[in-house]
Amino acid sequence: MADGRPLRADARRNRERLLSVARAAFAGEGLSVPLDEIARRAGVGPGTLYRHFPTKESLFEAIVHDRLRQILHDARARGTSTDPGEALFGFIDGLVAEARLKQDLIDALASAGVDVSPSMAVTGAGIRDAIGDLLDRAQRSDAVRPDVTIDDMMALLSGLLFALRPQSRYKADAGRLLAVLRAGLR
Amino acid sequence: MADGRPLRADARRNRERLLSVARAAFAGEGLSVPLDEIARRAGVGPGTLYRHFPTKESLFEAIVHDRLRQILHDARARGTSTDPGEALFGFIDGLVAEARLKQDLIDALASAGVDVSPSMAVTGAGIRDAIGDLLDRAQRSDAVRPDVTIDDMMALLSGLLFALRPQSRYKADAGRLLAVLRAGLR
Amino acid sequence: MADGRPLRADARRNRERLLSVARAAFAGEGLSVPLDEIARRAGVGPGTLYRHFPTKESLFEAIVHDRLRQILHDARARGTSTDPGEALFGFIDGLVAEARLKQDLIDALASAGVDVSPSMAVTGAGIRDAIGDLLDRAQRSDAVRPDVTIDDMMALLSGLLFALRPQSRYKADAGRLLAVLRAGLR
Amino acid sequence: MADGRPLRADARRNRERLLSVARAAFAGEGLSVPLDEIARRAGVGPGTLYRHFPTKESLFEAIVHDRLRQILHDARARGTSTDPGEALFGFIDGLVAEARLKQDLIDALASAGVDVSPSMAVTGAGIRDAIGDLLDRAQRSDAVRPDVTIDDMMALLSGLLFALRPQSRYKADAGRLLAVLRAGLR
DNA sequence: GATGAATGAGCATTCATTCAT
DNA sequence: AATGAATGAATGCTCATTCAT
């Protein structure tokens, strides 16, 4: 996988299917879903799953890493906006919208104590920096209260995503929660 | 345990010790800590643990149930306050403060898909009602924006507790997060 | 197992049975016999095997270590003999006799490349020293040719045990092989 | 492979490379080296390995069979010598010398319980007869003690090769071990 | 012929639960 | 009541073998 060689068509198909089945399974039933079950749902043998993801953790990582890269990309793209307040809040809106589509697992994984691998940590740190930049700019333009730190911000975002995860007991409205957050950060 | 017979003194001591060891273990290392390990740390045999908590889930429940009763009691007590805004926000402050002391597991359990037993559901519903009452009063006295629903509120609280749980990667300040929430709900 | 506490009677019985079943299975069918199979033959569940021997290697070790200790004891006991030649050759005779009774695994294990644990290495080194002492004395009393080293001696013994292991294709006579070795070492 | 068709040049090269890689891998790391690993080291896919050796055992056999043919040839060639003692001992010397070069696996395989296939058994029986002939002649010319049987001889040789296999813990000197054997057989 | 992806039975190990002491 | 040994289903992972490309 480390070399640049493209996967054979069937291998790529299996890899994609495994990832999407795993994402759904972990999101819906928790991280303890057996790998054999994921393989079964993807219509492959456990050995095939192993060929693509040699350990359970590597499967977690693959799922999370893809997502983290998207988030990082979006945060950076918004860093050049001329409206720093909207840059930050637009980013958060997008985060929430995507999370609902993708049934985000990031914090479920984090809360379950899955070790963040070095490469994930790098992407994660990149995200933190990019969001820190958005926060800074928003604070300098008086769009956000100045006492909030980047750690506060990250925690608020993780809490927001947690509150809105689809399996939640509570049928909260994403728009209202985002409005509360915007108002609170002003 | 279902009958009303009081436990022998040593049995009660064991039960308490098991609960506190289990709470710490689950909070610190996740829900997958083996029961044998919890028994060992509590200085009893696994058979003794079983006598008190016939299944792992019953141990989860016992931990959560105690806590839910406290929360319910506090929410109800504040329902008679003359300052409805402070009643709600004071309740939230207390919730956060207690959660940090008790290393709350409630949402970790919920997010891991642990089934809420009927008796827990009753207590949980009671809490929801009591908080709904606090919210109602606060909204009627214009201390809280009127569009927020009880589901929104519950989700916000779960997100807040999640954001502030001790194992979080982010060193957020509880006071600032509470301030953001207060401002946002106004 | 590390503390001095004696095992409960049933636990000891199971442990003994597991050891003897494992010894026979490994000797007869090689080291790849599944642990489940060993447990089954001993009439216990795999979990019980695990309780006594947490890894497959620890089971190997338990088998070999017992045997190594016996050998060490015998080699040392013969170190004080007044007839150094007979001390060495008597030791070898005993080794062969015991090996046939016990269906020796030592060299099967060694040949399979099982990593020798620290504690086994210590016992093994003790044996080497004790046999080295027997060899020294025998050489000083002119009972054994002086050019043979302790490494040669150990290799010869391992080859002898290998040649005489019960599963061998060849029906060699132990007495004649011992006679050849004695004559050759003179 | 069963038909007489000669292999294409590249196929023959692959076959040779696989055999030599496998010999080294099995000798160095034991028989449990995965076939995928051997294929990888030989620079071919596992499917190619399979085309040449349809089962793992057939690979073992191919390795051993080549070697057995050489041994048989040498034993027979020495059967016509005019010095029967030197014929036998020279054969043994050659056996040991070759074994060290080829990192012999024969007895490792035998001891691991690999079934000797019919074709190997034939060659093996031929070797036994040829060595039996060398032994007979040596005994009739009084170069070897008369009580030693062909089974004893085969066992001694297997033990000797075992004692001198490169992975042995003991750094024995081949010359001294051969000298001891010669002296013992006189 | 070669490649490497897929298969799936098999293995060591884990752990919630049961039960003899 | 407590203990801790035993149980056995389940899980992550391996690897000899097969087969589509």
PDB file of C-alpha atoms (C1' of nucleotides) in Angstrom, chain C residues 7-26 35-45 48-49 52-53 59 62-63 66, chain E residues 21, chain F residues 5-7:
ATOM      1  CA  LEU C   7      -2.921 -24.789  44.239  1.00  0.00           C
ATOM      2  CA  ARG C   8      -6.320 -26.099  45.043  1.00  0.00           C
ATOM      3  CA  ALA C   9      -6.506 -29.849  44.649  1.00  0.00           C
ATOM      4  CA  ASP C  10      -8.555 -29.727  41.452  1.00  0.00           C
ATOM      5  CA  ALA C  11      -6.331 -27.069  39.960  1.00  0.00           C
ATOM      6  CA  ARG C  12      -3.239 -29.103  40.654  1.00  0.00           C
ATOM      7  CA  ARG C  13      -4.803 -32.153  39.077  1.00  0.00           C
ATOM      8  CA  ASN C  14      -5.655 -30.183  35.952  1.00  0.00           C
ATOM      9  CA  ARG C  15      -2.212 -28.700  35.778  1.00  0.00           C
ATOM     10  CA  GLU C  16      -0.580 -32.116  36.017  1.00  0.00           C
ATOM     11  CA  ARG C  17      -2.889 -33.568  33.462  1.00  0.00           C
ATOM     12  CA  LEU C  18      -2.294 -30.717  31.050  1.00  0.00           C
ATOM     13  CA  LEU C  19       1.451 -31.055  31.406  1.00  0.00           C
ATOM     14  CA  SER C  20       1.438 -34.768  30.775  1.00  0.00           C
ATOM     15  CA  VAL C  21      -0.973 -34.538  27.854  1.00  0.00           C
ATOM     16  CA  ALA C  22       1.056 -31.713  26.347  1.00  0.00           C
ATOM     17  CA  ARG C  23       4.320 -33.598  26.794  1.00  0.00           C
ATOM     18  CA  ALA C  24       2.925 -36.609  24.990  1.00  0.00           C
ATOM     19  CA  ALA C  25       1.288 -34.541  22.269  1.00  0.00           C
ATOM     20  CA  PHE C  26       4.337 -32.439  21.520  1.00  0.00           C
ATOM     21  CA  LEU C  35      -3.712 -25.913  22.213  1.00  0.00           C
ATOM     22  CA  ASP C  36      -7.413 -26.589  21.876  1.00  0.00           C
ATOM     23  CA  GLU C  37      -6.556 -30.170  21.080  1.00  0.00           C
ATOM     24  CA  ILE C  38      -4.368 -30.456  24.159  1.00  0.00           C
ATOM     25  CA  ALA C  39      -7.112 -28.960  26.292  1.00  0.00           C
ATOM     26  CA  ARG C  40      -9.622 -31.343  24.787  1.00  0.00           C
ATOM     27  CA  ARG C  41      -7.452 -34.375  25.495  1.00  0.00           C
ATOM     28  CA  ALA C  42      -6.932 -33.219  29.041  1.00  0.00           C
ATOM     29  CA  GLY C  43     -10.690 -32.877  29.394  1.00  0.00           C
ATOM     30  CA  VAL C  44     -10.663 -29.154  30.137  1.00  0.00           C
ATOM     31  CA  GLY C  45     -11.663 -26.027  28.262  1.00  0.00           C
ATOM     32  CA  THR C  48      -8.367 -23.575  31.808  1.00  0.00           C
ATOM     33  CA  LEU C  49      -5.245 -24.266  29.828  1.00  0.00           C
ATOM     34  CA  HIS C  52      -2.293 -22.385  33.903  1.00  0.00           C
ATOM     35  CA  PHE C  53      -0.147 -21.472  30.916  1.00  0.00           C
ATOM     36  CA  LEU C  59       3.612 -24.401  28.236  1.00  0.00           C
ATOM     37  CA  ALA C  62       6.980 -25.603  31.857  1.00  0.00           C
ATOM     38  CA  ILE C  63       7.605 -28.945  30.199  1.00  0.00           C
ATOM     39  CA  ASP C  66      11.110 -29.435  34.813  1.00  0.00           C
TER      40      ASP C  66
ATOM     41  C1'  DT E  21     -14.787 -25.769  47.263  1.00  0.00           C
TER      42       DT E  21
ATOM     43  C1'  DA F   5     -10.913 -22.419  39.160  1.00  0.00           C
ATOM     44  C1'  DA F   6     -13.344 -23.831  35.062  1.00  0.00           C
ATOM     45  C1'  DT F   7     -15.994 -23.055  31.036  1.00  0.00           C
TER      46       DT F   7
END
